[in-house]
Coordinates of C-alpha atoms in Angstrom, one line a residue:
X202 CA -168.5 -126.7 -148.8
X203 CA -165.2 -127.9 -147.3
X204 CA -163.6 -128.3 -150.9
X205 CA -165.1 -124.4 -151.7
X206 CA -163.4 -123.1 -148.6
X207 CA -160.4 -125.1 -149.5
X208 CA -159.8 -123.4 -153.1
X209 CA -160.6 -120.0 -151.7
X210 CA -158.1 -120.1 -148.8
X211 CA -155.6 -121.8 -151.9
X212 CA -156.3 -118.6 -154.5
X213 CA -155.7 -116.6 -151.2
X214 CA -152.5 -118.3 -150.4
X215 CA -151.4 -117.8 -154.6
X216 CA -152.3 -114.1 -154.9
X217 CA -150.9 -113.1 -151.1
X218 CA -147.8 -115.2 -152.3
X219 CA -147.7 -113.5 -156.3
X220 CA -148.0 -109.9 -154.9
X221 CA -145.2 -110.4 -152.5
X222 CA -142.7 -112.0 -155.2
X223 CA -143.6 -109.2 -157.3
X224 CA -142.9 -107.0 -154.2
X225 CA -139.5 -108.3 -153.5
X226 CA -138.6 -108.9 -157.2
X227 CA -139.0 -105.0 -157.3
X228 CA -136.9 -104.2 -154.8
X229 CA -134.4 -106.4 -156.8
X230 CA -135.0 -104.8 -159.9
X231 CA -134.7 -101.6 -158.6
X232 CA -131.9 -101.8 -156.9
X233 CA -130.0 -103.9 -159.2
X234 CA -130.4 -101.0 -161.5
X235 CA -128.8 -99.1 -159.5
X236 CA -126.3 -101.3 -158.1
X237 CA -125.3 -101.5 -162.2
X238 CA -125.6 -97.4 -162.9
X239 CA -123.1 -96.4 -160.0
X240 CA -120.7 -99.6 -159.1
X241 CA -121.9 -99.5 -155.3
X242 CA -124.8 -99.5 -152.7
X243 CA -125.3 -97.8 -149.6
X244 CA -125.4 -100.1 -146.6
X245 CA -129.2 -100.3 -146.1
X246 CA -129.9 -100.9 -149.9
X247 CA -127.4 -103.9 -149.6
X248 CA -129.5 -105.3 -146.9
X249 CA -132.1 -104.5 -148.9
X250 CA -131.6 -106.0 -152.1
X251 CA -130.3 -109.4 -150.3
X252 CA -133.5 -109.5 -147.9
X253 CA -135.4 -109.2 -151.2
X254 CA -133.6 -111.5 -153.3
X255 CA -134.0 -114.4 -151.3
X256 CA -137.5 -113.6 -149.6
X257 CA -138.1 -114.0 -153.5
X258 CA -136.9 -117.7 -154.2
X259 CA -138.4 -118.5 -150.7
X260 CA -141.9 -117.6 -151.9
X261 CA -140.9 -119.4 -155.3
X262 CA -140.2 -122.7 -153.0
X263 CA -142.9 -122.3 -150.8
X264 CA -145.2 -122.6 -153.6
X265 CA -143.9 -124.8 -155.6
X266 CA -143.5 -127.2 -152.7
X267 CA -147.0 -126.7 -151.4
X268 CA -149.3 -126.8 -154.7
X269 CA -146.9 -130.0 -155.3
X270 CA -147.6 -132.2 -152.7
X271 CA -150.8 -131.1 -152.3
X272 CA -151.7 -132.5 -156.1
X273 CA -149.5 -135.8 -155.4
X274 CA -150.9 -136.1 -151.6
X275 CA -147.4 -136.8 -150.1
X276 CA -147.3 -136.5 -146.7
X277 CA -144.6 -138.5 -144.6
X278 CA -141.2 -136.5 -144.8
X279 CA -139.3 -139.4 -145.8
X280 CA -139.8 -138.5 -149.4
X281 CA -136.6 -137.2 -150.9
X282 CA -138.6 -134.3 -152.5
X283 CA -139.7 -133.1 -148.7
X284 CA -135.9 -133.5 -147.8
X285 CA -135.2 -131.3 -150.7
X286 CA -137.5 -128.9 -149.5
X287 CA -136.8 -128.7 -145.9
X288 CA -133.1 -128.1 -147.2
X289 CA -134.3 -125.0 -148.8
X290 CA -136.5 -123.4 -146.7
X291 CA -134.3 -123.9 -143.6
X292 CA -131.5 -122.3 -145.3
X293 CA -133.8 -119.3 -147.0
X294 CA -135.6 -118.5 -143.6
X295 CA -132.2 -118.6 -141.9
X296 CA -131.1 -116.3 -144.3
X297 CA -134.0 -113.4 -144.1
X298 CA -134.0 -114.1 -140.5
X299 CA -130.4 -112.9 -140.1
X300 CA -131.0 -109.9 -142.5
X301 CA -133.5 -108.8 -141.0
X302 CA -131.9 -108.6 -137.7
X303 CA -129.0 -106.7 -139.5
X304 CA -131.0 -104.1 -141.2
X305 CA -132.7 -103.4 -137.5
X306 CA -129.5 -102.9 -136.2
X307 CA -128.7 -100.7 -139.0
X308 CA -131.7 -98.4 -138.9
X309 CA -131.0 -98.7 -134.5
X310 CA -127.0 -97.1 -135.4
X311 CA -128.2 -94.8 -137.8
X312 CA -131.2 -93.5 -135.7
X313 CA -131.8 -93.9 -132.4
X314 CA -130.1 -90.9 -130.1
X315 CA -127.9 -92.7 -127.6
X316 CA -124.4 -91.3 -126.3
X317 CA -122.8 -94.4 -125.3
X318 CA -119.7 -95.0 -125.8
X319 CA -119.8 -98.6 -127.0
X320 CA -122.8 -97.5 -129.2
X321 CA -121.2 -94.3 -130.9
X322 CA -118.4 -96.6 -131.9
X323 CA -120.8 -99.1 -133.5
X324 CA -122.4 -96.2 -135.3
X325 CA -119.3 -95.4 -136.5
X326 CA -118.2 -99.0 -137.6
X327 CA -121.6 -101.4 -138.2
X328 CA -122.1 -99.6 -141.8
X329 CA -118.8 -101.3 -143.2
X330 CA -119.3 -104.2 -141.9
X331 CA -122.6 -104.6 -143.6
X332 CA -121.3 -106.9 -146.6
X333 CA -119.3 -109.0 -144.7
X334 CA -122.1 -109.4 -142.2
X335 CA -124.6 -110.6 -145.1
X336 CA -121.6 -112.6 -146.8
X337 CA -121.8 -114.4 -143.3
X338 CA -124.8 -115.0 -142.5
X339 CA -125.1 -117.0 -145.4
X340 CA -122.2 -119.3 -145.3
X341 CA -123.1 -119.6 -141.3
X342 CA -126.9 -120.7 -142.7
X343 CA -125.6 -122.7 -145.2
X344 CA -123.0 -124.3 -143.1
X345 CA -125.7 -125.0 -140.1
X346 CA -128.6 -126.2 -142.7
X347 CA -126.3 -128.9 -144.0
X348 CA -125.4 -130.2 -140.5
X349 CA -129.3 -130.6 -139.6
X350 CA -130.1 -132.1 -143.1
X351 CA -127.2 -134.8 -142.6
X352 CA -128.5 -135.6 -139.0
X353 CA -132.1 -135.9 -140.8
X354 CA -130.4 -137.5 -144.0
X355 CA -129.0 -140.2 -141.5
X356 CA -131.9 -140.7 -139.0
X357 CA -134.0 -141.3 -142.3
X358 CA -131.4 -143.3 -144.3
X359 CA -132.3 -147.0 -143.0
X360 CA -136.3 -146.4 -144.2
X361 CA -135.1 -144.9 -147.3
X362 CA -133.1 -148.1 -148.3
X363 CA -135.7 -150.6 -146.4
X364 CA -139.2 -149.2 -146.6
X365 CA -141.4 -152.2 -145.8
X366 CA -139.2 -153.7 -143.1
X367 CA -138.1 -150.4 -141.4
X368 CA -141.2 -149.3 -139.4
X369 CA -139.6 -149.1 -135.6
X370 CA -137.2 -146.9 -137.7
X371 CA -139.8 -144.8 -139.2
X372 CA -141.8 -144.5 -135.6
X373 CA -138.1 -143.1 -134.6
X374 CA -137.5 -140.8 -136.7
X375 CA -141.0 -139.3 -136.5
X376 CA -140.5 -138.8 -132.9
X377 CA -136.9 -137.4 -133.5
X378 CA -138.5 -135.1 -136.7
X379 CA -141.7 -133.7 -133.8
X380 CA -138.9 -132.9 -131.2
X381 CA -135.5 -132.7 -131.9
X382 CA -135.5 -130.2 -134.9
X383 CA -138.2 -127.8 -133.7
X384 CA -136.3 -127.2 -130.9
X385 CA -133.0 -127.0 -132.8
X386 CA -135.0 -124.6 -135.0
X387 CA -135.7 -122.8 -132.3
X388 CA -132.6 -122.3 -131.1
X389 CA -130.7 -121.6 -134.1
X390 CA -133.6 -119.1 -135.1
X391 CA -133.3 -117.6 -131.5
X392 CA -129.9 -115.8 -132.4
X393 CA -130.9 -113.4 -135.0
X394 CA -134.5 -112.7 -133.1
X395 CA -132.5 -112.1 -130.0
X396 CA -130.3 -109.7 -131.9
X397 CA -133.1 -107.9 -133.8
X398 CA -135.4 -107.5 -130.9
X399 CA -132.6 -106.0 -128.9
X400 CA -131.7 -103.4 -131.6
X401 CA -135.9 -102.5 -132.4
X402 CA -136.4 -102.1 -128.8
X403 CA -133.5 -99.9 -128.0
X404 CA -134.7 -98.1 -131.3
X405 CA -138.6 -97.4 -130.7
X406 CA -137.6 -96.5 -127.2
X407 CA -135.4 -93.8 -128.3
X408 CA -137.7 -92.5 -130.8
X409 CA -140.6 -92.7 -128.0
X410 CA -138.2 -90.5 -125.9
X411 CA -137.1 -88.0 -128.3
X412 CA -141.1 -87.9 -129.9
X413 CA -142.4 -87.4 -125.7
X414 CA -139.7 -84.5 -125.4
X415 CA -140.5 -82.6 -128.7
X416 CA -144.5 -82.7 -127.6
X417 CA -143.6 -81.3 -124.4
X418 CA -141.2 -78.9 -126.0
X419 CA -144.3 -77.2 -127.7
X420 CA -143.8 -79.1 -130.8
X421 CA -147.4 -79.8 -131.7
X422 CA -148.8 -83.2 -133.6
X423 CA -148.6 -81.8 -136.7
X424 CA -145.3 -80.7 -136.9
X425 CA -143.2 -81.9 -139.8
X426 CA -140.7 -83.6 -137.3
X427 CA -143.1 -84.8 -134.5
X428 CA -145.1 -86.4 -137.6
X429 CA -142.1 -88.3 -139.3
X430 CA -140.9 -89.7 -135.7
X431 CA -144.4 -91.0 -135.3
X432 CA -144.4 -92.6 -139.0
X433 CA -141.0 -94.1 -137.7
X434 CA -142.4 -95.3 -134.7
X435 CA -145.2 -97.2 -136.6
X436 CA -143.1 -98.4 -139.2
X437 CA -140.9 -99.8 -136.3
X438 CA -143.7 -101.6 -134.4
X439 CA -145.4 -102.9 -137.8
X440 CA -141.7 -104.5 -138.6
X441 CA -141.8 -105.7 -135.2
X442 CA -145.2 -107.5 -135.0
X443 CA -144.4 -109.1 -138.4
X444 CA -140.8 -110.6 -137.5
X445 CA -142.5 -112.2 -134.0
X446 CA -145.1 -113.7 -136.1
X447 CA -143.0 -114.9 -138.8
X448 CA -141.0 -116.3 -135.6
X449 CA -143.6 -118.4 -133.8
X450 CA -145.3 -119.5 -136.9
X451 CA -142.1 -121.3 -138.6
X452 CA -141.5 -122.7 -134.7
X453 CA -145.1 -123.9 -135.2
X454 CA -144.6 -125.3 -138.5
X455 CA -141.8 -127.1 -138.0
X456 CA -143.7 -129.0 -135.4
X457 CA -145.6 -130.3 -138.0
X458 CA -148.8 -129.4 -136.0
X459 CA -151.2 -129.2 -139.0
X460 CA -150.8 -131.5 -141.9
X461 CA -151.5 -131.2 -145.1
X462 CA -154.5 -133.3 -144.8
X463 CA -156.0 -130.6 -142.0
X464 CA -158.9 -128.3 -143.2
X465 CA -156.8 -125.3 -141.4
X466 CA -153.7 -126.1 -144.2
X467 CA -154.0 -123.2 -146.6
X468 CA -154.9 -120.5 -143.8
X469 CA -151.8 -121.7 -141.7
X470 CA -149.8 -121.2 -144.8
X471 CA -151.6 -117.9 -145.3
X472 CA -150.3 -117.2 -141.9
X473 CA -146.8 -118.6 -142.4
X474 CA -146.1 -116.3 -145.7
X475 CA -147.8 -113.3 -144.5
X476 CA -144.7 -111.7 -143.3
X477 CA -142.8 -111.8 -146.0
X478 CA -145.2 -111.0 -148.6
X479 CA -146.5 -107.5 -146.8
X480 CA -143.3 -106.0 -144.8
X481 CA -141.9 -105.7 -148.7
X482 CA -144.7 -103.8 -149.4
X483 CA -143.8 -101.6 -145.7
X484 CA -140.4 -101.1 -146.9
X485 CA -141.2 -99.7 -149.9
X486 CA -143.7 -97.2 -148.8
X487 CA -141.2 -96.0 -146.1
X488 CA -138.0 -95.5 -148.9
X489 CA -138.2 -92.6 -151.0
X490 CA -136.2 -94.3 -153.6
X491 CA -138.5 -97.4 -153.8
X492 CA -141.1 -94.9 -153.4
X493 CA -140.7 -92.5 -156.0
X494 CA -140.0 -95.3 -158.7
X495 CA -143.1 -97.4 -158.0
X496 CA -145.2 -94.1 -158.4
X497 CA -144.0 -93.6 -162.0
X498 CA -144.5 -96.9 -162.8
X499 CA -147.8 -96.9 -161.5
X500 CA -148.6 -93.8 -163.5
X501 CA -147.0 -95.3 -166.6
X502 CA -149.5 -98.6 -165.9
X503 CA -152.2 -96.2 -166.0
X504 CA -151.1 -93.6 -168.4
X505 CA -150.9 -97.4 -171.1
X506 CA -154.4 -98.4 -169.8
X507 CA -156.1 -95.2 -170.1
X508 CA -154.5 -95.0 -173.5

């Protein structure tokens, strides 16, 4: 029963993990296209096609590093291959972590109806500082994810060289692996969650305002504007309650609180990946661009079937 349930929650884990990559690989596709046809990209399709890009080679790790060890049953983290992985998915969740928080700030400075001084100049500036922003947040990733892999690198060098005769080292570095790097995790993670949940709160709350004073302006519920504030509003919250969970279950994760070994593996990692394989999906049923070109295709899909 136990190795039933264990295969299902796997072929969950594989198709959850396959639609998203062939989410976000559409939103690269697409946008690539375009990026080719006209020379340029608006600011939100930059963030776009970036938060897509590598949301797509985190899945690709993910998997690979997952369906990998779990048919060679590695487990302690002193494995160069886990090293290797850890490298990667630091670096990738730092990445769509940081992109995220920018396009929240960019939908808060193109949206949300506040006459502040400091605010109207950021709505003024923020859109041209977008590539430089993402160009950034990468090297600062990058830059960070190589100092934490050099302080794991060193803490595990001694076992790597002596493996049988290294175990108060080993018994060290576990502790320092359950500790120290969750909570530098969590910090490092805490900057772009702090920034992101600033900008989305300062932006539903705006949009709650202006949607309370149109109702009570004789704007009824079905109004054309009334409605697409309220499809704002829920696309905001849903983006919302997807980032916090992505949040708390990497922080969770990296504690290495369920092993691989645990019967709840798969449906942690079903939990782990389910942000970024459905707010793809969100994002492209809220952008009239990605919108209107997955419609065709789907009606060319069915127009080949049917024929």
């Amino acid at each position: 029963m136990q190795a039933a349930l264990r295969a299902f929650f796997m072929l969950l884990f594989s198709l959850l993990n396959l639609l998203g990559i062939a989410a976000n690989g559409f939103i690269v596709l697409v946008l690539g296209r375009e990026w080719l046809r006209y020379g340029r990209l608006l600011p939100l399709d930059m963030i776009l096609i970036s938060l897509g890009a590598f949301r797509f080679y985190l899945q690709l790790v993910g998997m690979g590093h997952n369906f990998y060890h779990s048919a060679h049953a590695v487990e302690h983290s002193g494995v160069l291959t886990q090293q290797f992985f850890h490298l990667h998915w630091h670096f990738l969740n730092s990445v769509t972590f940081w992109f995220c928080s920018w396009l929240s700030v960019l939908f808060c400075v193109k949206i949300a109806n506040i006459t502040h001084p400091t605010f109207l100049w950021l709505k003024w500036r923020f859109p041209g500082w977008v590539p430089w922003l993402l160009l950034g947040s990468v090297l600062i990733s990058f830059i960070i994810t190589l100092l934490l892999f050099w302080v794991n690198y060193s803490a595990y060098q001694e076992f790597l060289i002596r493996t049988f005769s290294g175990n108060m080292t080993y018994e060290w570095n576990a502790t320092t692996e359950i500790y120290y790097f969750p909570f530098a995790q969590l910090v490092i993670w805490s900057i772009p969650c702090s920034v992101f949940l600033v900008s989305i709160m300062l932006l539903i709350n705006s949009l709650r305002r202006h949607t309370w004073r149109m109702q009570h302006n004789g704007h009824s519920l079905q109004d054309p504007s009334t409605q697409a504030h309220t499809r704002a509003l829920k696309f905001l919250i849903s983006f919302l309650i997807l980032y916090v969970l992505s949040f708390l279950s990497l922080i969770i994760d990296a504690t290495k609180f369920i092993s691989m070994q645990n019967n709840f593996y798969w449906p942690w990692q079903i939990a782990v990946y389910l942000s970024v394989s459905v707010h793809p999906f969100i994002l492209i049923f809220n952008n009239l661009k990605l919108q209107s070109v997955f419609w065709q295709l789907l009606l060319l899909a069915r127009g080949f079937w049917v024929a």
